Amino acid sequence: MAKKVLFWGRFDPGYSRNRVAAALFRELGWEVDYFLVKWFPRFGDVEAALRGLGRKPLPDLVWVPVCRQRDILAACRWAHARGVKVLFDPMISAWDKKVLEQRKWKAEEARARKLHALETRMMNAPDFVTWDTSCHVDFCADQFGVPRTRMRALLTGTDETVFRPMETPAELTADPSRTFRVLYHGAYLPLHGTEHIVEAARMTQDEGIQWDFLGWGAYKAETEAKAAGIRNVRFLDKVPYVDVPKVLCSHDVVLGVFGTTAKAARVIGNKVFECMACARPTVNEFCTGYPPEAASCRSIKFVPPGDAQAIADAVRAYRADWNHRDAYFAEARAFFERHLSMQVVRGQLRGILEDLGLGDEEVPGT
């Protein structure tokens, strides 16, 4: 009989990380169910009782998805009272976001210390914690005291039914005299460092390089203001999720993360998985969470954080060698398949489930 995982909390099942996690469980032969908290996340166990969740067959594992710190303690109370293990996939730390990334609070403030104490309790409550990179595993161990034996990296992955190589548009020739097209796509988070991309665009206004921005988020208006008057910057209209690969494949190079916050140095952005799945090379700041082979991959150019000149120079270097563009495209996809694909992430999840004593036979063909 198939094991069952219960995704618990007030979360978006359609968010990329959650879609990937659910797909991976199904590929490993698990049944996936959802308990979407409607009322108060911190009392989700009470809501579960009122909604009769305990009358159903118990799951083998409760999974608390991305950013759902508010759900974790209630999920642990409900699950542990029934002998069910809990796995938390936080992706970010609320304390890290407030204090280190956004710098809205000082670490010594009472509210920051209170949040740190609460998050320490939250991170230590579940049976296991997964993070998108090994850097975040180290951060959680150092900041919140979670034993490394109860944590593992689980790469972000991407939906490969959506993000896959497509035919390169005819206008994207290897001709070095044509306009070279560079894309940022994302949520305009502080860690993305879009202001540095804008400055790189400013430096290349007369070089036939077009810098496009796709996405939305809290810092989009600020980015648009910084780009005012720069001739080679465009802000593209929003497109449906399933059409993002078409936009990616209509560009030569796709940009990643360039922020100067500590968190920026611990992430491999969704955009990296997505663009390399679509066979497009990238420029990024370095994170030790990358596979070691990334250092020798020609389709990833690493630059220092917050360095607009380095971003511009990396794009120029790609363009100068663009008669080999097909090799860059092929190497990007090959690196993705070897190190970032769903097959790789599925193997990581299988190992985590084995650590939890919940190993299961894989569905034939996966």
Short mmCIF file of C-alpha atoms in Angstrom, two decimals:
data_model
loop_
_atom_site.label_atom_id
_atom_site.label_comp_id
_atom_site.label_asym_id
_atom_site.label_seq_id
_atom_site.Cartn_x
_atom_site.Cartn_y
_atom_site.Cartn_z
CA MET A 1 0.00 0.00 0.00
CA ALA A 2 1.33 3.44 -0.92
CA LYS A 3 2.57 5.70 1.82
CA LYS A 4 0.84 9.04 2.23
CA VAL A 5 2.24 12.52 2.84
CA LEU A 6 -0.01 15.29 4.13
CA PHE A 7 0.92 18.83 3.04
CA TRP A 8 -0.14 21.02 5.95
CA GLY A 9 -0.70 24.76 6.30
CA ARG A 10 -1.89 27.97 4.72
CA PHE A 11 0.19 27.70 1.58
CA ASP A 12 -0.11 27.91 -2.20
CA PRO A 13 -0.07 24.41 -3.75
CA GLY A 14 0.74 25.99 -7.11
CA TYR A 15 3.97 27.66 -5.94
CA SER A 16 6.95 26.19 -7.79
CA ARG A 17 8.68 24.61 -4.78
CA ASN A 18 5.41 23.03 -3.60
CA ARG A 19 4.54 21.75 -7.08
CA VAL A 20 7.97 20.16 -7.39
CA ALA A 21 7.80 18.55 -3.93
CA ALA A 22 4.35 17.05 -4.57
CA ALA A 23 5.47 15.74 -7.97
CA LEU A 24 8.56 14.13 -6.42
CA PHE A 25 6.51 12.33 -3.77
CA ARG A 26 4.19 10.97 -6.45
CA GLU A 27 7.15 9.80 -8.53
CA LEU A 28 8.41 7.92 -5.47
CA GLY A 29 5.07 6.16 -5.21
CA TRP A 30 3.53 8.23 -2.43
CA GLU A 31 -0.04 9.46 -2.21
CA VAL A 32 -0.22 13.24 -1.70
CA ASP A 33 -2.99 14.85 0.33
CA TYR A 34 -3.54 18.42 1.51
CA PHE A 35 -4.79 20.01 4.72
CA LEU A 36 -5.19 23.68 3.85
CA VAL A 37 -5.56 25.66 7.05
CA LYS A 38 -8.42 28.18 6.74
CA TRP A 39 -8.51 29.88 10.13
CA PHE A 40 -5.58 30.50 12.47
CA PRO A 41 -2.34 28.71 11.47
CA ARG A 42 -0.98 28.63 15.02
CA PHE A 43 -4.06 26.66 16.07
CA GLY A 44 -4.23 24.46 12.99
CA ASP A 45 -4.34 21.37 15.19
CA VAL A 46 -7.59 22.60 16.72
CA GLU A 47 -8.98 23.27 13.25
CA ALA A 48 -7.88 19.79 12.15
CA ALA A 49 -9.83 18.27 15.03
CA LEU A 50 -12.95 20.34 14.25
CA ARG A 51 -12.75 19.38 10.58
CA GLY A 52 -12.37 15.69 11.41
CA LEU A 53 -8.87 15.21 10.02
CA GLY A 54 -8.10 12.59 12.65
CA ARG A 55 -10.99 10.41 11.47
CA LYS A 56 -9.22 9.78 8.15
CA PRO A 57 -6.42 7.21 7.86
CA LEU A 58 -3.31 8.81 9.29
CA PRO A 59 -0.58 9.96 6.92
CA ASP A 60 2.91 8.51 7.16
CA LEU A 61 4.45 11.98 7.07
CA VAL A 62 3.33 15.58 7.49
CA TRP A 63 5.11 18.06 5.21
CA VAL A 64 4.99 21.76 6.16
CA PRO A 65 5.87 23.77 3.04
CA VAL A 66 7.85 26.88 2.22
CA CYS A 67 7.70 29.86 4.60
CA ARG A 68 5.04 28.31 6.83
CA GLN A 69 6.70 28.93 10.20
CA ARG A 70 3.28 29.90 11.54
CA ASP A 71 1.99 26.41 10.80
CA ILE A 72 4.86 24.29 12.08
CA LEU A 73 4.12 24.12 15.82
CA ALA A 74 0.45 23.21 15.32
CA ALA A 75 1.41 20.61 12.72
CA CYS A 76 3.92 19.09 15.13
CA ARG A 77 1.39 18.98 17.97
CA TRP A 78 -1.17 17.22 15.79
CA ALA A 79 1.27 14.80 14.15
CA HIS A 80 3.43 13.90 17.14
CA ALA A 81 0.36 13.18 19.26
CA ARG A 82 -0.44 10.49 16.68
CA GLY A 83 3.07 9.16 16.17
CA VAL A 84 3.44 10.81 12.75
CA LYS A 85 6.73 12.42 11.73
CA VAL A 86 6.96 16.00 10.48
CA LEU A 87 9.24 17.41 7.80
CA PHE A 88 9.59 21.19 7.49
CA ASP A 89 10.74 22.84 4.24
CA PRO A 90 11.07 26.52 5.31
CA MET A 91 13.24 27.85 2.43
CA ILE A 92 13.82 31.09 4.39
CA SER A 93 14.23 32.23 7.97
CA ALA A 94 11.90 35.01 9.10
CA TRP A 95 14.62 36.30 11.44
CA ASP A 96 17.17 36.26 8.62
CA LYS A 97 14.76 38.20 6.38
CA LYS A 98 13.99 40.90 8.95
CA VAL A 99 17.47 41.32 10.40
CA LEU A 100 20.04 40.33 7.78
CA GLU A 101 18.30 40.70 4.42
CA GLN A 102 15.90 43.62 4.76
CA ARG A 103 17.82 45.13 7.71
CA LYS A 104 14.60 46.47 9.16
CA TRP A 105 15.51 45.30 12.68
CA LYS A 106 18.79 45.27 14.55
CA ALA A 107 19.81 41.90 15.99
CA GLU A 108 20.07 43.33 19.51
CA GLU A 109 16.52 44.72 19.52
CA ALA A 110 14.05 42.99 21.83
CA ARG A 111 11.69 42.13 18.96
CA ALA A 112 14.55 40.58 16.97
CA ARG A 113 15.68 38.52 19.96
CA LYS A 114 12.10 37.39 20.54
CA LEU A 115 11.71 36.32 16.90
CA HIS A 116 15.04 34.50 17.03
CA ALA A 117 13.94 32.56 20.12
CA LEU A 118 10.60 31.69 18.53
CA GLU A 119 12.18 30.58 15.28
CA THR A 120 14.72 28.50 17.17
CA ARG A 121 11.79 26.67 18.75
CA MET A 122 10.06 26.30 15.37
CA MET A 123 13.12 24.94 13.58
CA ASN A 124 13.79 22.39 16.31
CA ALA A 125 10.18 21.15 16.58
CA PRO A 126 9.93 18.93 13.45
CA ASP A 127 11.69 15.63 12.97
CA PHE A 128 13.57 16.84 9.92
CA VAL A 129 14.24 20.13 8.08
CA THR A 130 15.10 20.51 4.40
CA TRP A 131 16.75 23.54 2.82
CA ASP A 132 17.35 24.54 -0.79
CA THR A 133 21.16 24.64 -0.36
CA SER A 134 23.83 23.26 1.95
CA CYS A 135 24.58 26.90 2.89
CA HIS A 136 21.16 27.18 4.49
CA VAL A 137 21.73 23.91 6.35
CA ASP A 138 24.88 25.45 7.86
CA PHE A 139 23.02 28.69 8.63
CA CYS A 140 20.22 26.88 10.46
CA ALA A 141 22.67 24.79 12.45
CA ASP A 142 24.73 27.82 13.44
CA GLN A 143 21.85 30.23 14.15
CA PHE A 144 19.15 27.97 15.56
CA GLY A 145 21.07 24.99 16.88
CA VAL A 146 19.30 22.35 14.77
CA PRO A 147 21.53 19.25 14.60
CA ARG A 148 22.95 18.70 11.13
CA THR A 149 21.88 15.05 11.38
CA ARG A 150 18.28 16.29 11.18
CA MET A 151 18.76 18.44 8.09
CA ARG A 152 19.65 17.97 4.44
CA ALA A 153 19.77 20.02 1.27
CA LEU A 154 16.88 19.49 -1.13
CA LEU A 155 17.51 21.49 -4.28
CA THR A 156 14.71 23.69 -5.56
CA GLY A 157 14.25 21.94 -8.89
CA THR A 158 11.72 23.08 -11.45
CA ASP A 159 8.70 21.77 -13.31
CA GLU A 160 10.32 20.09 -16.30
CA THR A 161 6.99 19.68 -18.05
CA VAL A 162 6.99 23.50 -18.34
CA PHE A 163 10.68 24.47 -18.38
CA ARG A 164 12.39 22.61 -21.20
CA PRO A 165 14.41 23.45 -24.31
CA MET A 166 12.44 25.05 -27.13
CA GLU A 167 13.28 26.02 -30.67
CA THR A 168 15.47 29.10 -30.72
CA PRO A 169 13.71 32.00 -32.50
CA ALA A 170 15.11 32.76 -35.94
CA GLU A 171 16.16 36.28 -34.90
CA LEU A 172 18.56 34.89 -32.29
CA THR A 173 21.33 34.20 -34.75
CA ALA A 174 25.02 33.89 -33.98
CA ASP A 175 25.64 37.15 -35.84
CA PRO A 176 27.69 39.34 -33.44
CA SER A 177 26.28 42.50 -35.02
CA ARG A 178 22.69 41.86 -33.97
CA THR A 179 21.24 43.06 -30.66
CA PHE A 180 22.23 40.69 -27.86
CA ARG A 181 19.29 39.98 -25.54
CA VAL A 182 19.66 39.52 -21.77
CA LEU A 183 16.81 38.69 -19.39
CA TYR A 184 16.07 39.09 -15.69
CA HIS A 185 12.91 37.32 -14.55
CA GLY A 186 11.75 37.08 -10.98
CA ALA A 187 10.07 38.71 -8.00
CA TYR A 188 12.35 41.74 -7.53
CA LEU A 189 13.54 40.59 -4.11
CA PRO A 190 16.34 42.52 -2.36
CA LEU A 191 18.64 39.52 -2.70
CA HIS A 192 18.25 39.62 -6.50
CA GLY A 193 20.13 42.93 -6.69
CA THR A 194 18.20 44.30 -9.67
CA GLU A 195 19.75 47.73 -9.11
CA HIS A 196 23.10 46.24 -10.15
CA ILE A 197 21.55 44.83 -13.33
CA VAL A 198 20.21 48.30 -14.14
CA GLU A 199 23.66 49.80 -13.66
CA ALA A 200 25.21 47.12 -15.91
CA ALA A 201 22.65 48.05 -18.57
CA ARG A 202 23.61 51.71 -18.21
CA MET A 203 27.23 50.81 -18.90
CA THR A 204 26.33 49.05 -22.17
CA GLN A 205 23.83 51.48 -23.71
CA ASP A 206 25.85 51.91 -26.90
CA GLU A 207 26.97 48.30 -27.32
CA GLY A 208 23.93 46.65 -28.88
CA ILE A 209 22.90 44.78 -25.71
CA GLN A 210 19.23 44.78 -24.71
CA TRP A 211 18.37 44.19 -21.02
CA ASP A 212 14.81 42.97 -20.38
CA PHE A 213 12.96 42.58 -17.07
CA LEU A 214 10.05 40.21 -16.57
CA GLY A 215 8.15 39.77 -13.31
CA TRP A 216 6.60 41.64 -10.45
CA GLY A 217 7.23 42.29 -6.78
CA ALA A 218 7.69 44.86 -4.06
CA TYR A 219 10.87 46.37 -5.55
CA LYS A 220 9.73 46.52 -9.19
CA ALA A 221 8.70 50.19 -9.02
CA GLU A 222 12.05 51.07 -7.45
CA THR A 223 13.87 49.18 -10.21
CA GLU A 224 11.82 50.95 -12.89
CA ALA A 225 12.68 54.31 -11.33
CA LYS A 226 16.40 53.50 -11.37
CA ALA A 227 16.15 52.47 -15.03
CA ALA A 228 14.38 55.64 -16.16
CA GLY A 229 16.09 57.10 -19.22
CA ILE A 230 18.31 54.08 -19.91
CA ARG A 231 17.77 53.34 -23.60
CA ASN A 232 18.51 49.60 -23.60
CA VAL A 233 16.20 48.54 -20.74
CA ARG A 234 12.67 47.24 -21.23
CA PHE A 235 10.08 46.02 -18.74
CA LEU A 236 8.07 43.25 -20.36
CA ASP A 237 4.38 42.59 -19.84
CA LYS A 238 3.43 39.83 -17.42
CA VAL A 239 2.87 36.43 -19.04
CA PRO A 240 1.24 33.22 -17.75
CA TYR A 241 3.55 30.83 -15.90
CA VAL A 242 3.47 28.30 -18.76
CA ASP A 243 4.67 30.97 -21.21
CA VAL A 244 7.75 31.99 -19.24
CA PRO A 245 9.94 29.42 -21.10
CA LYS A 246 9.04 31.11 -24.40
CA VAL A 247 10.38 34.39 -23.01
CA LEU A 248 13.51 32.68 -21.68
CA CYS A 249 14.21 31.07 -25.04
CA SER A 250 13.78 34.38 -26.85
CA HIS A 251 16.88 35.66 -25.01
CA ASP A 252 20.54 34.76 -25.26
CA VAL A 253 21.54 34.90 -21.59
CA VAL A 254 19.46 34.84 -18.39
CA LEU A 255 20.55 36.59 -15.19
CA GLY A 256 20.40 35.30 -11.64
CA VAL A 257 21.09 36.74 -8.17
CA PHE A 258 23.46 39.65 -7.44
CA GLY A 259 22.44 41.06 -4.03
CA THR A 260 24.88 41.93 -1.29
CA THR A 261 22.92 40.46 1.61
CA ALA A 262 24.10 37.34 3.43
CA LYS A 263 21.08 35.44 2.14
CA ALA A 264 21.96 36.21 -1.48
CA ALA A 265 25.18 34.25 -0.99
CA ARG A 266 23.25 31.20 0.24
CA VAL A 267 20.78 30.69 -2.60
CA ILE A 268 20.56 29.19 -6.05
CA GLY A 269 17.65 31.14 -7.51
CA ASN A 270 14.66 29.49 -9.20
CA LYS A 271 15.67 31.41 -12.31
CA VAL A 272 18.91 29.39 -12.54
CA PHE A 273 17.05 26.07 -12.57
CA GLU A 274 14.53 27.44 -15.05
CA CYS A 275 16.93 28.99 -17.54
CA MET A 276 19.32 26.03 -17.58
CA ALA A 277 16.38 23.66 -17.99
CA CYS A 278 15.56 25.77 -21.06
CA ALA A 279 19.17 25.49 -22.29
CA ARG A 280 20.18 29.07 -21.61
CA PRO A 281 23.47 30.17 -20.01
CA THR A 282 23.46 32.39 -16.96
CA VAL A 283 25.37 34.96 -14.91
CA ASN A 284 25.21 34.74 -11.11
CA GLU A 285 27.00 35.53 -7.92
CA PHE A 286 28.67 32.48 -6.39
CA CYS A 287 27.07 30.32 -3.70
CA THR A 288 28.89 27.37 -2.12
CA GLY A 289 25.64 25.42 -2.47
CA TYR A 290 26.31 25.00 -6.19
CA PRO A 291 27.67 21.60 -7.23
CA PRO A 292 31.48 21.77 -7.44
CA GLU A 293 31.27 21.14 -11.18
CA ALA A 294 29.68 24.58 -11.62
CA ALA A 295 33.16 26.13 -11.41
CA SER A 296 34.11 24.53 -14.73
CA CYS A 297 30.77 24.94 -16.50
CA ARG A 298 31.14 27.41 -19.38
CA SER A 299 27.41 28.20 -19.25
CA ILE A 300 27.63 29.73 -15.76
CA LYS A 301 29.68 32.87 -15.24
CA PHE A 302 30.12 33.79 -11.59
CA VAL A 303 30.59 37.41 -10.54
CA PRO A 304 31.13 39.12 -7.17
CA PRO A 305 27.96 40.30 -5.37
CA GLY A 306 26.78 43.80 -6.18
CA ASP A 307 29.32 44.27 -8.97
CA ALA A 308 27.59 45.87 -11.97
CA GLN A 309 30.86 46.10 -13.91
CA ALA A 310 31.39 42.35 -13.51
CA ILE A 311 27.83 41.64 -14.69
CA ALA A 312 28.37 43.78 -17.79
CA ASP A 313 31.74 42.16 -18.49
CA ALA A 314 30.28 38.63 -18.14
CA VAL A 315 27.56 39.46 -20.67
CA ARG A 316 30.15 40.98 -23.00
CA ALA A 317 32.26 37.82 -22.71
CA TYR A 318 29.34 35.65 -23.76
CA ARG A 319 28.61 37.92 -26.70
CA ALA A 320 32.23 38.01 -27.84
CA ASP A 321 32.20 34.20 -28.12
CA TRP A 322 28.64 33.90 -29.44
CA ASN A 323 29.71 32.04 -32.57
CA HIS A 324 29.79 29.11 -30.10
CA ARG A 325 26.28 29.82 -28.82
CA ASP A 326 25.01 26.30 -29.58
CA ALA A 327 27.74 24.88 -27.33
CA TYR A 328 26.67 27.23 -24.53
CA PHE A 329 23.04 26.17 -24.95
CA ALA A 330 23.97 22.47 -24.94
CA GLU A 331 26.26 22.76 -21.93
CA ALA A 332 23.61 24.64 -19.94
CA ARG A 333 21.09 21.86 -20.49
CA ALA A 334 23.66 19.12 -19.85
CA PHE A 335 24.66 20.71 -16.54
CA PHE A 336 21.02 20.95 -15.56
CA GLU A 337 20.41 17.27 -16.31
CA ARG A 338 23.47 16.13 -14.37
CA HIS A 339 23.16 18.37 -11.31
CA LEU A 340 19.85 20.27 -11.03
CA SER A 341 17.16 18.09 -12.61
CA MET A 342 14.14 16.48 -11.02
CA GLN A 343 15.97 13.16 -11.18
CA VAL A 344 18.72 14.58 -8.97
CA VAL A 345 16.27 16.20 -6.54
CA ARG A 346 14.20 13.01 -6.40
CA GLY A 347 17.31 11.12 -5.30
CA GLN A 348 17.85 13.69 -2.54
CA LEU A 349 14.26 13.30 -1.33
CA ARG A 350 14.57 9.52 -1.39
CA GLY A 351 17.62 9.79 0.87
CA ILE A 352 15.78 12.10 3.27
CA LEU A 353 12.86 9.68 3.54
CA GLU A 354 15.30 6.86 4.24
CA ASP A 355 16.85 8.97 7.02
CA LEU A 356 13.33 9.28 8.47
CA GLY A 357 12.80 5.52 8.25
CA LEU A 358 10.20 6.04 5.52
CA GLY A 359 12.00 4.66 2.49
CA ASP A 360 9.72 3.31 -0.19
CA GLU A 361 9.96 1.48 -3.46
CA GLU A 362 10.14 3.72 -6.48
CA VAL A 363 7.41 3.53 -9.08
CA PRO A 364 8.73 1.48 -12.03
CA GLY A 365 10.09 3.71 -14.78
CA THR A 366 11.06 6.59 -12.48
#
